[in-house]
């Protein structure tokens, strides 16, 4: 009887995204040619998505340790100590390619995957944030993608009962063919009850539980490790289908299993499905697993071992239980109406052995699959266009003439405009932990049972990273930390989601390497460890890459929740202060893009020393209760920051009257430049002088610039050394209308 196994040909190897050299290495490891199931298992585990073969050598440079670090990179998520016997468990992941092919399910399953990463560690998820990138909303496809992604995020998170408390969205035409969907999740766990993905203890049972296995998501990891072209939407079958109701049951079952003395290890079946969970758990323990597919729950008849091992069907887990406690584990899973089956045993020979119907269908060293994949030190060099990007003759740009119109244009640009249309679709108050809802510098959730709170933010200015990847990455760290500090939080940990184009291109690899160096230097300076993360390469279509987007999710601790700070003005008559110095920093600004249609120049200068001094001072005065509001200056510069202080409160709007000296600056640089290490404060009028004096004593430039109150937003720019002054004078209600409803109007008019 002839075998139905296909013959391994060069074409078949190429279809599995394996090079000739990689295939030769597989043959050397096995001492023979692989069969089709083994070829598939190697292809997913050695994919860029799973193996980090182009990035691992550089990722090792990042700081990952510190006094608060409970678990660093290498597990399902990272964890940092927050006191009281508790730790914050968090991670950020991408689901870019699936969301482009099928936006609703791509985004929904991205949420499901990151939730599993958190509760697999023994933490109950309490907060989600999302960082999204889309092309311009004037294009129908981009509107479709945005609506689908937002709906998918909302549906899954809301069904799970996990609050989506914040995030950020940026619009740029470069993301039209490659949207980015990055999702951050945080949970709380007891420090001494962290669970790891390990298959320890020879003879211990390996148990499958959760949903049944189907054919959805096969080759999802391989698809995520490839560039797109005009035919990419045909890859729809590689996108997984999510079921949040099953995931809710899975979450509760996991936490109940973890409450008893039952488990040795546990792992989510994410990318590469059963293959990755089994080989990674075995490899971490230096063991093997004897896996029998016969009893794997499946929802489609006739599934082959290849399909079962590579399926990325959602809401599935693999646990290693203590010998003799299988029945109790099965009872708990059935109580929560989950499919469950003992599918293997831990062995001591280091081999992942897969059987089906009594026949061995794969036999591979677990370590070879999980850890011995190729490692590339790819060549890197700057692109030929880099000098053109950074060289911008500002003297050739006309200074702003109508400052009123410029401000309104910036407030209604989708990147700066309110994201209320998005976050109103999310349940951001479920479980009643949320203290600061979407719309301030950072989201804040209380830690129940303590007087503490956690602040969270996601940040990255990809335009800065395009113009100078090293500086752009440093600026991302500084801004994320500044957002937390403005909320009254001390930054304590970071997760990253590094989105780049094709690493086989030297110019893309140059962007990546410099961004890593920037992250390293800034995190080391601020002593903020990177405890988890993700790399997403091949974000390009037909050779056009996205801008380098090293997205950061940063967490901060607020020791006294009643000292939590928000960005909006609180009381008429309060003094408005500006901390930090405004410089000629127009390069890479939103102003240049919106008003002059240019994405050029050098990004703003950043002094890490000045930034740290600002953080230390700001934390001190916020904790003392001296400050009424605090808001960092970022996209759109000082005028946009001031306007947001007037209009971003959830239940009120307040005007302001501001006077600014022009000195030797251009008007547009003063109003819309994005100089770093600046914060707008409001304080009670009797406290203004004290705060100013203390700031100067701490080496921080500071000045009183105005007063809160009225129903108009007024900025008077005094005549400068070389330029005439100007005036912004607009009703606050007009500012609010342009800002609050911009995205909604665009979507409805299209």
Tab-separated table of C-alpha atoms in Angstrom, residues 100-296:
chain	number	residue	atom	x	y	z
A	100	UNK	CA	-5.213	43.206	7.617
A	101	UNK	CA	-6.642	40.012	6.127
A	102	UNK	CA	-9.700	39.816	8.393
A	103	UNK	CA	-9.912	42.897	10.664
A	104	UNK	CA	-12.638	41.779	13.074
A	105	UNK	CA	-11.337	38.279	13.834
A	106	UNK	CA	-7.703	39.359	13.535
A	107	UNK	CA	-8.129	41.984	16.238
A	108	UNK	CA	-10.453	39.861	18.384
A	109	UNK	CA	-8.084	36.900	18.472
A	110	UNK	CA	-5.215	39.282	19.205
A	111	UNK	CA	-7.066	40.301	22.352
A	112	UNK	CA	-7.799	36.674	23.177
A	113	UNK	CA	-4.155	35.695	22.763
A	114	UNK	CA	-2.774	38.416	25.016
A	115	UNK	CA	-5.393	37.658	27.667
A	116	UNK	CA	-4.287	34.012	27.717
A	117	UNK	CA	-0.655	35.079	28.073
A	118	UNK	CA	-1.637	36.873	31.268
A	119	UNK	CA	-3.905	34.352	32.968
A	120	UNK	CA	-1.587	31.503	31.994
A	121	UNK	CA	0.850	33.103	34.458
A	122	UNK	CA	-1.731	32.885	37.254
A	123	UNK	CA	-2.890	36.507	37.008
A	124	UNK	CA	-6.436	37.738	36.629
A	125	UNK	CA	-6.477	40.269	33.749
A	126	UNK	CA	-7.845	43.662	34.796
A	127	UNK	CA	-6.906	46.042	31.988
A	128	UNK	CA	-6.380	46.168	28.230
A	129	UNK	CA	-4.850	48.931	26.107
A	130	UNK	CA	-4.488	48.954	22.353
A	131	UNK	CA	-2.095	50.729	20.037
A	132	UNK	CA	-3.344	50.977	16.468
A	133	UNK	CA	-1.991	52.307	13.174
A	134	UNK	CA	-4.140	52.879	10.105
A	135	UNK	CA	-3.840	54.643	6.796
A	136	UNK	CA	-5.755	57.858	6.066
A	137	UNK	CA	-9.496	57.722	6.646
A	138	UNK	CA	-10.162	59.252	3.232
A	139	UNK	CA	-9.637	55.753	1.800
A	140	UNK	CA	-12.573	53.326	2.081
A	141	UNK	CA	-10.354	50.313	2.775
A	142	UNK	CA	-8.774	52.051	5.768
A	143	UNK	CA	-12.183	52.977	7.179
A	144	UNK	CA	-13.219	49.330	6.788
A	145	UNK	CA	-10.081	48.147	8.563
A	146	UNK	CA	-10.486	50.592	11.423
A	147	UNK	CA	-14.162	49.811	12.006
A	148	UNK	CA	-13.481	46.068	11.899
A	149	UNK	CA	-10.481	46.196	14.227
A	150	UNK	CA	-12.229	48.401	16.790
A	151	UNK	CA	-15.318	46.189	16.706
A	152	UNK	CA	-13.177	43.063	17.186
A	153	UNK	CA	-11.297	44.533	20.147
A	154	UNK	CA	-14.521	45.751	21.733
A	155	UNK	CA	-16.413	42.506	21.275
A	156	UNK	CA	-13.745	40.256	22.728
A	157	UNK	CA	-12.717	42.476	25.648
A	158	UNK	CA	-16.297	43.348	26.579
A	159	UNK	CA	-17.386	39.691	26.508
A	160	UNK	CA	-14.435	38.749	28.700
A	161	UNK	CA	-15.283	41.422	31.240
A	162	UNK	CA	-11.826	42.991	31.012
A	163	UNK	CA	-11.800	46.781	30.776
A	164	UNK	CA	-10.121	48.422	27.780
A	165	UNK	CA	-8.913	51.488	29.645
A	166	UNK	CA	-6.745	53.320	27.138
A	167	UNK	CA	-4.489	53.250	24.138
A	168	UNK	CA	-3.522	55.351	21.176
A	169	UNK	CA	-4.222	55.518	17.433
A	170	UNK	CA	-2.096	57.105	14.731
A	171	UNK	CA	-3.088	57.647	11.110
A	172	UNK	CA	-0.568	57.755	8.289
A	173	UNK	CA	-0.810	56.657	4.680
A	174	UNK	CA	2.199	54.373	5.142
A	175	UNK	CA	-0.030	52.001	7.147
A	176	UNK	CA	-2.702	51.696	4.441
A	177	UNK	CA	-1.501	48.257	3.354
A	178	UNK	CA	-0.109	47.224	6.734
A	179	UNK	CA	-2.196	48.337	9.711
A	180	UNK	CA	-0.729	47.673	13.126
A	181	UNK	CA	-2.816	46.104	15.870
A	182	UNK	CA	-0.828	45.915	19.096
A	183	UNK	CA	-2.634	44.927	22.289
A	184	UNK	CA	-1.381	45.307	25.877
A	185	UNK	CA	-2.825	43.436	28.832
A	186	UNK	CA	-2.125	43.639	32.566
A	187	UNK	CA	-3.207	41.362	35.354
A	188	UNK	CA	-2.614	41.010	39.088
A	189	UNK	CA	-1.206	37.864	40.698
A	190	UNK	CA	0.188	36.798	44.034
A	191	UNK	CA	3.936	36.993	43.876
A	192	UNK	CA	4.345	33.436	45.192
A	193	UNK	CA	1.742	31.989	42.793
A	194	UNK	CA	3.296	32.639	39.402
A	195	UNK	CA	2.932	29.740	36.963
A	196	UNK	CA	5.459	28.951	34.249
A	197	UNK	CA	5.308	27.028	30.988
A	198	UNK	CA	7.419	24.022	31.928
A	199	UNK	CA	7.058	20.270	31.448
A	200	UNK	CA	8.903	19.083	34.542
A	201	UNK	CA	8.640	15.678	36.199
A	202	UNK	CA	9.096	12.558	34.094
A	203	UNK	CA	5.840	10.617	33.955
A	204	UNK	CA	3.607	13.608	34.660
A	205	UNK	CA	0.484	13.748	32.484
A	206	UNK	CA	0.109	16.300	29.686
A	207	UNK	CA	-3.481	17.528	29.432
A	208	UNK	CA	-5.184	19.403	26.599
A	209	UNK	CA	-8.128	21.633	27.557
A	210	UNK	CA	-10.268	24.410	26.133
A	211	UNK	CA	-11.863	24.500	22.693
A	212	UNK	CA	-11.746	21.815	20.065
A	213	UNK	CA	-9.068	21.932	17.357
A	214	UNK	CA	-10.110	23.006	13.868
A	215	UNK	CA	-8.401	23.910	10.635
A	216	UNK	CA	-8.407	27.672	11.245
A	217	UNK	CA	-5.080	29.385	11.713
A	218	UNK	CA	-2.926	26.713	10.078
A	219	UNK	CA	0.313	28.392	9.020
A	220	UNK	CA	-0.638	31.536	10.944
A	221	UNK	CA	2.885	31.850	12.362
A	222	UNK	CA	4.397	31.371	8.922
A	223	UNK	CA	2.026	33.955	7.430
A	224	UNK	CA	3.045	36.407	10.150
A	225	UNK	CA	6.667	35.902	9.063
A	226	UNK	CA	6.146	36.914	5.467
A	227	UNK	CA	5.658	40.114	3.522
A	228	UNK	CA	2.370	40.862	1.809
A	229	UNK	CA	1.487	41.385	-1.831
A	230	UNK	CA	-1.690	41.981	-3.819
A	231	UNK	CA	-2.831	38.400	-3.213
A	232	UNK	CA	-2.490	38.461	0.560
A	233	UNK	CA	-6.199	38.637	1.288
A	234	UNK	CA	-6.401	35.099	-0.076
A	235	UNK	CA	-4.663	34.035	3.132
A	236	UNK	CA	-7.924	34.493	5.059
A	237	UNK	CA	-8.018	30.783	6.131
A	238	UNK	CA	-4.824	31.384	8.136
A	239	UNK	CA	-6.689	33.810	10.440
A	240	UNK	CA	-7.999	32.232	13.608
A	241	UNK	CA	-11.618	32.477	14.746
A	242	UNK	CA	-12.188	33.515	18.342
A	243	UNK	CA	-14.869	32.663	20.907
A	244	UNK	CA	-14.670	34.987	23.926
A	245	UNK	CA	-17.360	33.103	25.823
A	246	UNK	CA	-15.223	29.967	25.793
A	247	UNK	CA	-12.202	32.038	26.750
A	248	UNK	CA	-14.069	33.357	29.804
A	249	UNK	CA	-14.702	29.778	30.900
A	250	UNK	CA	-11.062	28.952	30.186
A	251	UNK	CA	-9.872	31.847	32.341
A	252	UNK	CA	-11.975	30.780	35.320
A	253	UNK	CA	-10.937	27.139	34.913
A	254	UNK	CA	-7.245	28.096	34.828
A	255	UNK	CA	-7.499	30.209	37.963
A	256	UNK	CA	-9.334	27.389	39.773
A	257	UNK	CA	-6.731	24.836	38.657
A	258	UNK	CA	-4.030	27.168	39.921
A	259	UNK	CA	-5.667	27.640	43.298
A	260	UNK	CA	-4.968	24.009	44.218
A	261	UNK	CA	-1.779	21.958	44.282
A	262	UNK	CA	-2.384	20.424	40.875
A	263	UNK	CA	-0.157	21.944	38.186
A	264	UNK	CA	3.511	21.642	37.277
A	265	UNK	CA	3.335	23.911	34.239
A	266	UNK	CA	0.867	25.486	31.855
A	267	UNK	CA	1.079	27.154	28.451
A	268	UNK	CA	-1.250	28.825	26.004
A	269	UNK	CA	-1.511	27.336	22.520
A	270	UNK	CA	-0.771	30.528	20.607
A	271	UNK	CA	1.308	30.826	17.445
A	272	UNK	CA	2.194	27.343	16.164
A	273	UNK	CA	-0.483	25.824	18.393
A	274	UNK	CA	0.138	22.396	19.861
A	275	UNK	CA	3.638	22.288	18.374
A	276	UNK	CA	4.896	25.373	20.194
A	277	UNK	CA	3.228	24.691	23.527
A	278	UNK	CA	4.546	21.129	23.748
A	279	UNK	CA	8.104	21.673	22.536
A	280	UNK	CA	8.614	24.920	24.486
A	281	UNK	CA	7.374	23.411	27.740
A	282	UNK	CA	9.572	20.363	27.242
A	283	UNK	CA	12.630	22.368	26.253
A	284	UNK	CA	12.452	24.689	29.276
A	285	UNK	CA	12.587	21.675	31.564
A	286	UNK	CA	15.199	19.796	29.529
A	287	UNK	CA	12.662	17.015	28.993
A	288	UNK	CA	10.673	15.442	26.215
A	289	UNK	CA	6.960	14.787	25.723
A	290	UNK	CA	5.274	11.706	24.322
A	291	UNK	CA	2.170	13.180	22.659
A	292	UNK	CA	-0.778	11.127	21.369
A	293	UNK	CA	-3.095	12.946	18.949
A	294	UNK	CA	-5.729	10.229	18.995
A	295	UNK	CA	-7.706	11.847	21.819
A	296	UNK	CA	-7.177	15.513	20.863
